[in-house]
PQR file of N, CA, C, O and H, with PARSE charges and radii, in Angstrom:
ATOM      1  N   MET A   1      69.232  67.225  94.002 -0.4000 1.5000
ATOM      2  CA  MET A   1      70.518  67.013  94.632 -0.0000 2.0000
ATOM      3  C   MET A   1      70.451  65.726  95.464  0.5500 1.7000
ATOM      4  O   MET A   1      69.437  65.445  96.103 -0.5500 1.4000
ATOM      5  N   GLN A   2      71.515  64.967  95.450 -0.4000 1.5000
ATOM      6  CA  GLN A   2      71.580  63.708  96.177 -0.0000 2.0000
ATOM      7  C   GLN A   2      72.221  63.924  97.547  0.5500 1.7000
ATOM      8  O   GLN A   2      73.231  64.619  97.664 -0.5500 1.4000
ATOM      9  H   GLN A   2      72.339  65.195  94.932  0.4000 1.0000
ATOM     10  N   ASP A   3      71.620  63.317  98.598 -0.4000 1.5000
ATOM     11  CA  ASP A   3      72.190  63.402  99.941 -0.0000 2.0000
ATOM     12  C   ASP A   3      73.425  62.526 100.033  0.5500 1.7000
ATOM     13  O   ASP A   3      73.473  61.431  99.472 -0.5500 1.4000
ATOM     14  H   ASP A   3      70.800  62.752  98.503  0.4000 1.0000
ATOM     15  N   MET A   4      74.416  63.023 100.745 -0.4000 1.5000
ATOM     16  CA  MET A   4      75.612  62.220 100.978 -0.0000 2.0000
ATOM     17  C   MET A   4      75.449  61.500 102.310  0.5500 1.7000
ATOM     18  O   MET A   4      75.007  62.093 103.294 -0.5500 1.4000
ATOM     19  H   MET A   4      74.377  63.912 101.200  0.4000 1.0000
ATOM     20  N   GLY A   5      75.801  60.246 102.337 -0.4000 1.5000
ATOM     21  CA  GLY A   5      75.741  59.479 103.571 -0.0000 2.0000
ATOM     22  C   GLY A   5      77.000  59.677 104.386  0.5500 1.7000
ATOM     23  O   GLY A   5      77.964  60.298 103.936 -0.5500 1.4000
ATOM     24  H   GLY A   5      76.161  59.764 101.538  0.4000 1.0000
ATOM     25  N   MET A   6      76.975  59.145 105.581 -0.4000 1.5000
ATOM     26  CA  MET A   6      78.132  59.206 106.480 -0.0000 2.0000
ATOM     27  C   MET A   6      78.812  57.851 106.488  0.5500 1.7000
ATOM     28  O   MET A   6      78.156  56.811 106.429 -0.5500 1.4000
ATOM     29  H   MET A   6      76.193  58.642 105.947  0.4000 1.0000
ATOM     30  N   THR A   7      80.116  57.877 106.559 -0.4000 1.5000
ATOM     31  CA  THR A   7      80.832  56.628 106.755 -0.0000 2.0000
ATOM     32  C   THR A   7      80.724  56.256 108.233  0.5500 1.7000
ATOM     33  O   THR A   7      80.355  57.081 109.069 -0.5500 1.4000
ATOM     34  H   THR A   7      80.648  58.722 106.607  0.4000 1.0000
ATOM     35  N   ASP A   8      81.049  55.016 108.534 -0.4000 1.5000
ATOM     36  CA  ASP A   8      81.044  54.585 109.937 -0.0000 2.0000
ATOM     37  C   ASP A   8      81.985  55.444 110.773  0.5500 1.7000
ATOM     38  O   ASP A   8      81.676  55.796 111.912 -0.5500 1.4000
ATOM     39  H   ASP A   8      81.349  54.347 107.855  0.4000 1.0000
ATOM     40  N   LYS A   9      83.126  55.774 110.200 -0.4000 1.5000
ATOM     41  CA  LYS A   9      84.119  56.570 110.918 -0.0000 2.0000
ATOM     42  C   LYS A   9      83.582  57.983 111.193  0.5500 1.7000
ATOM     43  O   LYS A   9      83.773  58.517 112.285 -0.5500 1.4000
ATOM     44  H   LYS A   9      83.377  55.489 109.275  0.4000 1.0000
ATOM     45  N   GLN A  10      82.922  58.577 110.218 -0.4000 1.5000
ATOM     46  CA  GLN A  10      82.341  59.901 110.408 -0.0000 2.0000
ATOM     47  C   GLN A  10      81.238  59.862 111.461  0.5500 1.7000
ATOM     48  O   GLN A  10      81.142  60.759 112.297 -0.5500 1.4000
ATOM     49  H   GLN A  10      82.767  58.143 109.330  0.4000 1.0000
ATOM     50  N   PHE A  11      80.407  58.823 111.420 -0.4000 1.5000
ATOM     51  CA  PHE A  11      79.340  58.696 112.400 -0.0000 2.0000
ATOM     52  C   PHE A  11      79.916  58.543 113.804  0.5500 1.7000
ATOM     53  O   PHE A  11      79.423  59.164 114.745 -0.5500 1.4000
ATOM     54  H   PHE A  11      80.485  58.093 110.740  0.4000 1.0000
ATOM     55  N   CYS A  12      80.942  57.732 113.952 -0.4000 1.5000
ATOM     56  CA  CYS A  12      81.578  57.555 115.260 -0.0000 2.0000
ATOM     57  C   CYS A  12      82.159  58.881 115.760  0.5500 1.7000
ATOM     58  O   CYS A  12      82.080  59.182 116.951 -0.5500 1.4000
ATOM     59  H   CYS A  12      81.342  57.227 113.188  0.4000 1.0000
ATOM     60  N   GLY A  13      82.736  59.663 114.863 -0.4000 1.5000
ATOM     61  CA  GLY A  13      83.253  60.980 115.243 -0.0000 2.0000
ATOM     62  C   GLY A  13      82.138  61.895 115.716  0.5500 1.7000
ATOM     63  O   GLY A  13      82.313  62.639 116.682 -0.5500 1.4000
ATOM     64  H   GLY A  13      82.800  59.418 113.896  0.4000 1.0000
ATOM     65  N   PHE A  14      80.992  61.850 115.045 -0.4000 1.5000
ATOM     66  CA  PHE A  14      79.836  62.649 115.446 -0.0000 2.0000
ATOM     67  C   PHE A  14      79.336  62.227 116.822  0.5500 1.7000
ATOM     68  O   PHE A  14      79.042  63.073 117.668 -0.5500 1.4000
ATOM     69  H   PHE A  14      80.850  61.246 114.261  0.4000 1.0000
ATOM     70  N   VAL A  15      79.241  60.921 117.045 -0.4000 1.5000
ATOM     71  CA  VAL A  15      78.795  60.419 118.347 -0.0000 2.0000
ATOM     72  C   VAL A  15      79.774  60.838 119.440  0.5500 1.7000
ATOM     73  O   VAL A  15      79.349  61.204 120.536 -0.5500 1.4000
ATOM     74  H   VAL A  15      79.480  60.234 116.358  0.4000 1.0000
ATOM     75  N   ARG A  16      81.078  60.791 119.162 -0.4000 1.5000
ATOM     76  CA  ARG A  16      82.086  61.231 120.141 -0.0000 2.0000
ATOM     77  C   ARG A  16      81.901  62.703 120.485  0.5500 1.7000
ATOM     78  O   ARG A  16      82.002  63.095 121.648 -0.5500 1.4000
ATOM     79  H   ARG A  16      81.423  60.494 118.272  0.4000 1.0000
ATOM     80  N   PHE A  17      81.629  63.520 119.461 -0.4000 1.5000
ATOM     81  CA  PHE A  17      81.391  64.943 119.666 -0.0000 2.0000
ATOM     82  C   PHE A  17      80.206  65.164 120.609  0.5500 1.7000
ATOM     83  O   PHE A  17      80.293  65.952 121.551 -0.5500 1.4000
ATOM     84  H   PHE A  17      81.547  63.202 118.516  0.4000 1.0000
ATOM     85  N   VAL A  18      79.105  64.468 120.351 -0.4000 1.5000
ATOM     86  CA  VAL A  18      77.908  64.613 121.186 -0.0000 2.0000
ATOM     87  C   VAL A  18      78.181  64.107 122.598  0.5500 1.7000
ATOM     88  O   VAL A  18      77.778  64.743 123.572 -0.5500 1.4000
ATOM     89  H   VAL A  18      79.034  63.828 119.586  0.4000 1.0000
ATOM     90  N   LEU A  19      78.848  62.993 122.715 -0.4000 1.5000
ATOM     91  CA  LEU A  19      79.169  62.426 124.020 -0.0000 2.0000
ATOM     92  C   LEU A  19      80.045  63.376 124.841  0.5500 1.7000
ATOM     93  O   LEU A  19      79.792  63.580 126.029 -0.5500 1.4000
ATOM     94  H   LEU A  19      79.176  62.476 121.924  0.4000 1.0000
ATOM     95  N   ASP A  20      81.068  63.955 124.220 -0.4000 1.5000
ATOM     96  CA  ASP A  20      81.925  64.925 124.911 -0.0000 2.0000
ATOM     97  C   ASP A  20      81.128  66.136 125.381  0.5500 1.7000
ATOM     98  O   ASP A  20      81.318  66.616 126.499 -0.5500 1.4000
ATOM     99  H   ASP A  20      81.274  63.789 123.255  0.4000 1.0000
ATOM    100  N   ALA A  21      80.239  66.626 124.526 -0.4000 1.5000
ATOM    101  CA  ALA A  21      79.425  67.790 124.887 -0.0000 2.0000
ATOM    102  C   ALA A  21      78.520  67.464 126.071  0.5500 1.7000
ATOM    103  O   ALA A  21      78.366  68.283 126.977 -0.5500 1.4000
ATOM    104  H   ALA A  21      80.085  66.236 123.618  0.4000 1.0000
ATOM    105  N   LEU A  22      77.924  66.281 126.070 -0.4000 1.5000
ATOM    106  CA  LEU A  22      77.039  65.893 127.163 -0.0000 2.0000
ATOM    107  C   LEU A  22      77.812  65.666 128.464  0.5500 1.7000
ATOM    108  O   LEU A  22      77.318  65.990 129.544 -0.5500 1.4000
ATOM    109  H   LEU A  22      78.049  65.616 125.334  0.4000 1.0000
ATOM    110  N   LYS A  23      79.020  65.113 128.364 -0.4000 1.5000
ATOM    111  CA  LYS A  23      79.850  64.934 129.559 -0.0000 2.0000
ATOM    112  C   LYS A  23      80.213  66.286 130.167  0.5500 1.7000
ATOM    113  O   LYS A  23      80.239  66.439 131.388 -0.5500 1.4000
ATOM    114  H   LYS A  23      79.421  64.850 127.486  0.4000 1.0000
ATOM    115  N   GLU A  24      80.494  67.265 129.304 -0.4000 1.5000
ATOM    116  CA  GLU A  24      80.824  68.610 129.777 -0.0000 2.0000
ATOM    117  C   GLU A  24      79.623  69.214 130.511  0.5500 1.7000
ATOM    118  O   GLU A  24      79.787  69.859 131.547 -0.5500 1.4000
ATOM    119  H   GLU A  24      80.474  67.141 128.312  0.4000 1.0000
ATOM    120  N   VAL A  25      78.434  69.007 129.981 -0.4000 1.5000
ATOM    121  CA  VAL A  25      77.221  69.498 130.638 -0.0000 2.0000
ATOM    122  C   VAL A  25      77.057  68.817 131.997  0.5500 1.7000
ATOM    123  O   VAL A  25      76.757  69.474 132.993 -0.5500 1.4000
ATOM    124  H   VAL A  25      78.301  68.483 129.139  0.4000 1.0000
ATOM    125  N   LYS A  26      77.249  67.530 132.033 -0.4000 1.5000
ATOM    126  CA  LYS A  26      77.072  66.762 133.267 -0.0000 2.0000
ATOM    127  C   LYS A  26      78.018  67.235 134.368  0.5500 1.7000
ATOM    128  O   LYS A  26      77.648  67.243 135.542 -0.5500 1.4000
ATOM    129  H   LYS A  26      77.493  66.996 131.223  0.4000 1.0000
ATOM    130  N   GLU A  27      79.232  67.629 133.998 -0.4000 1.5000
ATOM    131  CA  GLU A  27      80.248  68.015 134.975 -0.0000 2.0000
ATOM    132  C   GLU A  27      80.112  69.463 135.464  0.5500 1.7000
ATOM    133  O   GLU A  27      80.792  69.868 136.407 -0.5500 1.4000
ATOM    134  H   GLU A  27      79.533  67.623 133.044  0.4000 1.0000
ATOM    135  N   GLU A  28      79.234  70.239 134.820 -0.4000 1.5000
ATOM    136  CA  GLU A  28      79.057  71.645 135.201 -0.0000 2.0000
ATOM    137  C   GLU A  28      78.327  71.732 136.548  0.5500 1.7000
ATOM    138  O   GLU A  28      77.194  71.263 136.665 -0.5500 1.4000
ATOM    139  H   GLU A  28      78.682  69.911 134.054  0.4000 1.0000
ATOM    140  N   PRO A  29      78.965  72.327 137.563 -0.5600 1.5000
ATOM    141  CA  PRO A  29      78.334  72.382 138.890  0.2800 2.0000
ATOM    142  C   PRO A  29      77.216  73.434 139.008  0.5500 1.7000
ATOM    143  O   PRO A  29      76.284  73.260 139.793 -0.5500 1.4000
ATOM    144  N   GLU A  30      77.308  74.511 138.241 -0.4000 1.5000
ATOM    145  CA  GLU A  30      76.315  75.577 138.352 -0.0000 2.0000
ATOM    146  C   GLU A  30      75.101  75.267 137.489  0.5500 1.7000
ATOM    147  O   GLU A  30      75.223  75.037 136.286 -0.5500 1.4000
ATOM    148  H   GLU A  30      78.065  74.653 137.604  0.4000 1.0000
ATOM    149  N   LYS A  31      73.920  75.262 138.119 -0.4000 1.5000
ATOM    150  CA  LYS A  31      72.702  74.884 137.415 -0.0000 2.0000
ATOM    151  C   LYS A  31      72.439  75.765 136.190  0.5500 1.7000
ATOM    152  O   LYS A  31      72.080  75.254 135.129 -0.5500 1.4000
ATOM    153  H   LYS A  31      73.821  75.449 139.096  0.4000 1.0000
ATOM    154  N   GLU A  32      72.615  77.077 136.327 -0.4000 1.5000
ATOM    155  CA  GLU A  32      72.335  77.984 135.210 -0.0000 2.0000
ATOM    156  C   GLU A  32      73.266  77.716 134.030  0.5500 1.7000
ATOM    157  O   GLU A  32      72.825  77.667 132.882 -0.5500 1.4000
ATOM    158  H   GLU A  32      72.907  77.492 137.188  0.4000 1.0000
ATOM    159  N   LYS A  33      74.558  77.543 134.319 -0.4000 1.5000
ATOM    160  CA  LYS A  33      75.519  77.250 133.246 -0.0000 2.0000
ATOM    161  C   LYS A  33      75.237  75.883 132.629  0.5500 1.7000
ATOM    162  O   LYS A  33      75.382  75.696 131.421 -0.5500 1.4000
ATOM    163  H   LYS A  33      74.917  77.583 135.252  0.4000 1.0000
ATOM    164  N   LYS A  34      74.834  74.929 133.470 -0.4000 1.5000
ATOM    165  CA  LYS A  34      74.520  73.590 132.976 -0.0000 2.0000
ATOM    166  C   LYS A  34      73.365  73.657 131.983  0.5500 1.7000
ATOM    167  O   LYS A  34      73.411  73.036 130.922 -0.5500 1.4000
ATOM    168  H   LYS A  34      74.716  75.081 134.451  0.4000 1.0000
ATOM    169  N   GLU A  35      72.336  74.412 132.334 -0.4000 1.5000
ATOM    170  CA  GLU A  35      71.188  74.535 131.441 -0.0000 2.0000
ATOM    171  C   GLU A  35      71.565  75.252 130.150  0.5500 1.7000
ATOM    172  O   GLU A  35      71.079  74.885 129.080 -0.5500 1.4000
ATOM    173  H   GLU A  35      72.299  74.917 133.197  0.4000 1.0000
ATOM    174  N   ASP A  36      72.427  76.273 130.230 -0.4000 1.5000
ATOM    175  CA  ASP A  36      72.897  76.973 129.029 -0.0000 2.0000
ATOM    176  C   ASP A  36      73.666  76.029 128.109  0.5500 1.7000
ATOM    177  O   ASP A  36      73.463  76.027 126.894 -0.5500 1.4000
ATOM    178  H   ASP A  36      72.822  76.571 131.099  0.4000 1.0000
ATOM    179  N   LYS A  37      74.550  75.227 128.703 -0.4000 1.5000
ATOM    180  CA  LYS A  37      75.347  74.285 127.909 -0.0000 2.0000
ATOM    181  C   LYS A  37      74.459  73.225 127.265  0.5500 1.7000
ATOM    182  O   LYS A  37      74.660  72.851 126.110 -0.5500 1.4000
ATOM    183  H   LYS A  37      74.715  75.229 129.689  0.4000 1.0000
ATOM    184  N   LEU A  38      73.477  72.746 128.024 -0.4000 1.5000
ATOM    185  CA  LEU A  38      72.569  71.739 127.483 -0.0000 2.0000
ATOM    186  C   LEU A  38      71.744  72.318 126.335  0.5500 1.7000
ATOM    187  O   LEU A  38      71.513  71.646 125.330 -0.5500 1.4000
ATOM    188  H   LEU A  38      73.314  73.050 128.963  0.4000 1.0000
ATOM    189  N   GLU A  39      71.308  73.553 126.485 -0.4000 1.5000
ATOM    190  CA  GLU A  39      70.548  74.205 125.409 -0.0000 2.0000
ATOM    191  C   GLU A  39      71.415  74.355 124.156  0.5500 1.7000
ATOM    192  O   GLU A  39      70.918  74.226 123.037 -0.5500 1.4000
ATOM    193  H   GLU A  39      71.496  74.099 127.301  0.4000 1.0000
ATOM    194  N   LYS A  40      72.698  74.624 124.343 -0.4000 1.5000
ATOM    195  CA  LYS A  40      73.612  74.741 123.201 -0.0000 2.0000
ATOM    196  C   LYS A  40      73.752  73.396 122.478  0.5500 1.7000
ATOM    197  O   LYS A  40      73.748  73.349 121.248 -0.5500 1.4000
ATOM    198  H   LYS A  40      73.101  74.729 125.252  0.4000 1.0000
ATOM    199  N   VAL A  41      73.876  72.314 123.235 -0.4000 1.5000
ATOM    200  CA  VAL A  41      73.972  70.977 122.627 -0.0000 2.0000
ATOM    201  C   VAL A  41      72.697  70.680 121.839  0.5500 1.7000
ATOM    202  O   VAL A  41      72.757  70.206 120.705 -0.5500 1.4000
ATOM    203  H   VAL A  41      73.880  72.352 124.234  0.4000 1.0000
ATOM    204  N   ILE A  42      71.553  70.961 122.443 -0.4000 1.5000
ATOM    205  CA  ILE A  42      70.267  70.719 121.780 -0.0000 2.0000
ATOM    206  C   ILE A  42      70.166  71.543 120.495  0.5500 1.7000
ATOM    207  O   ILE A  42      69.741  71.037 119.456 -0.5500 1.4000
ATOM    208  H   ILE A  42      71.504  71.346 123.365  0.4000 1.0000
ATOM    209  N   SER A  43      70.553  72.795 120.576 -0.4000 1.5000
ATOM    210  CA  SER A  43      70.500  73.674 119.410 -0.0000 2.0000
ATOM    211  C   SER A  43      71.406  73.168 118.289  0.5500 1.7000
ATOM    212  O   SER A  43      71.012  73.165 117.123 -0.5500 1.4000
ATOM    213  H   SER A  43      70.898  73.206 121.420  0.4000 1.0000
ATOM    214  N   ASN A  44      72.607  72.746 118.638 -0.4000 1.5000
ATOM    215  CA  ASN A  44      73.532  72.232 117.632 -0.0000 2.0000
ATOM    216  C   ASN A  44      72.993  70.960 116.969  0.5500 1.7000
ATOM    217  O   ASN A  44      73.130  70.782 115.759 -0.5500 1.4000
ATOM    218  H   ASN A  44      72.928  72.748 119.585  0.4000 1.0000
ATOM    219  N   LEU A  45      72.386  70.089 117.756 -0.4000 1.5000
ATOM    220  CA  LEU A  45      71.810  68.879 117.184 -0.0000 2.0000
ATOM    221  C   LEU A  45      70.646  69.221 116.254  0.5500 1.7000
ATOM    222  O   LEU A  45      70.504  68.626 115.186 -0.5500 1.4000
ATOM    223  H   LEU A  45      72.274  70.234 118.739  0.4000 1.0000
ATOM    224  N   GLN A  46      69.816  70.177 116.661 -0.4000 1.5000
ATOM    225  CA  GLN A  46      68.684  70.586 115.817 -0.0000 2.0000
ATOM    226  C   GLN A  46      69.187  71.165 114.500  0.5500 1.7000
ATOM    227  O   GLN A  46      68.638  70.856 113.443 -0.5500 1.4000
ATOM    228  H   GLN A  46      69.931  70.661 117.529  0.4000 1.0000
ATOM    229  N   LYS A  47      70.231  72.005 114.548 -0.4000 1.5000
ATOM    230  CA  LYS A  47      70.791  72.575 113.325 -0.0000 2.0000
ATOM    231  C   LYS A  47      71.344  71.490 112.410  0.5500 1.7000
ATOM    232  O   LYS A  47      71.218  71.573 111.188 -0.5500 1.4000
ATOM    233  H   LYS A  47      70.677  72.255 115.407  0.4000 1.0000
ATOM    234  N   THR A  48      71.951  70.480 113.005 -0.4000 1.5000
ATOM    235  CA  THR A  48      72.488  69.373 112.221 -0.0000 2.0000
ATOM    236  C   THR A  48      71.369  68.648 111.487  0.5500 1.7000
ATOM    237  O   THR A  48      71.531  68.276 110.325 -0.5500 1.4000
ATOM    238  H   THR A  48      72.053  70.412 113.998  0.4000 1.0000
ATOM    239  N   LEU A  49      70.240  68.445 112.148 -0.4000 1.5000
ATOM    240  CA  LEU A  49      69.108  67.779 111.510 -0.0000 2.0000
ATOM    241  C   LEU A  49      68.534  68.603 110.367  0.5500 1.7000
ATOM    242  O   LEU A  49      68.051  68.044 109.382 -0.5500 1.4000
ATOM    243  H   LEU A  49      70.108  68.748 113.092  0.4000 1.0000
ATOM    244  N   GLU A  50      68.582  69.927 110.486 -0.4000 1.5000
ATOM    245  CA  GLU A  50      67.982  70.797 109.490 -0.0000 2.0000
ATOM    246  C   GLU A  50      68.873  71.006 108.267  0.5500 1.7000
ATOM    247  O   GLU A  50      68.385  71.442 107.224 -0.5500 1.4000
ATOM    248  H   GLU A  50      68.975  70.381 111.285  0.4000 1.0000
ATOM    249  N   ASP A  51      70.153  70.707 108.372 -0.4000 1.5000
ATOM    250  CA  ASP A  51      71.067  70.889 107.237 -0.0000 2.0000
ATOM    251  C   ASP A  51      70.842  69.867 106.161  0.5500 1.7000
ATOM    252  O   ASP A  51      71.530  69.883 105.140 -0.5500 1.4000
ATOM    253  H   ASP A  51      70.549  70.353 109.219  0.4000 1.0000
TER
END
């Protein structure tokens, strides 16, 4: 099976998604919730790499 590449537009959309998620983590005042949100971002990125 051949891998499909990303267009520039798709890549920019992916970067926007990650940036929004990280901004949301940064703005979370509660340390426990912040760590949970950050773990979710990390998990989602790891799943993306494994697909």
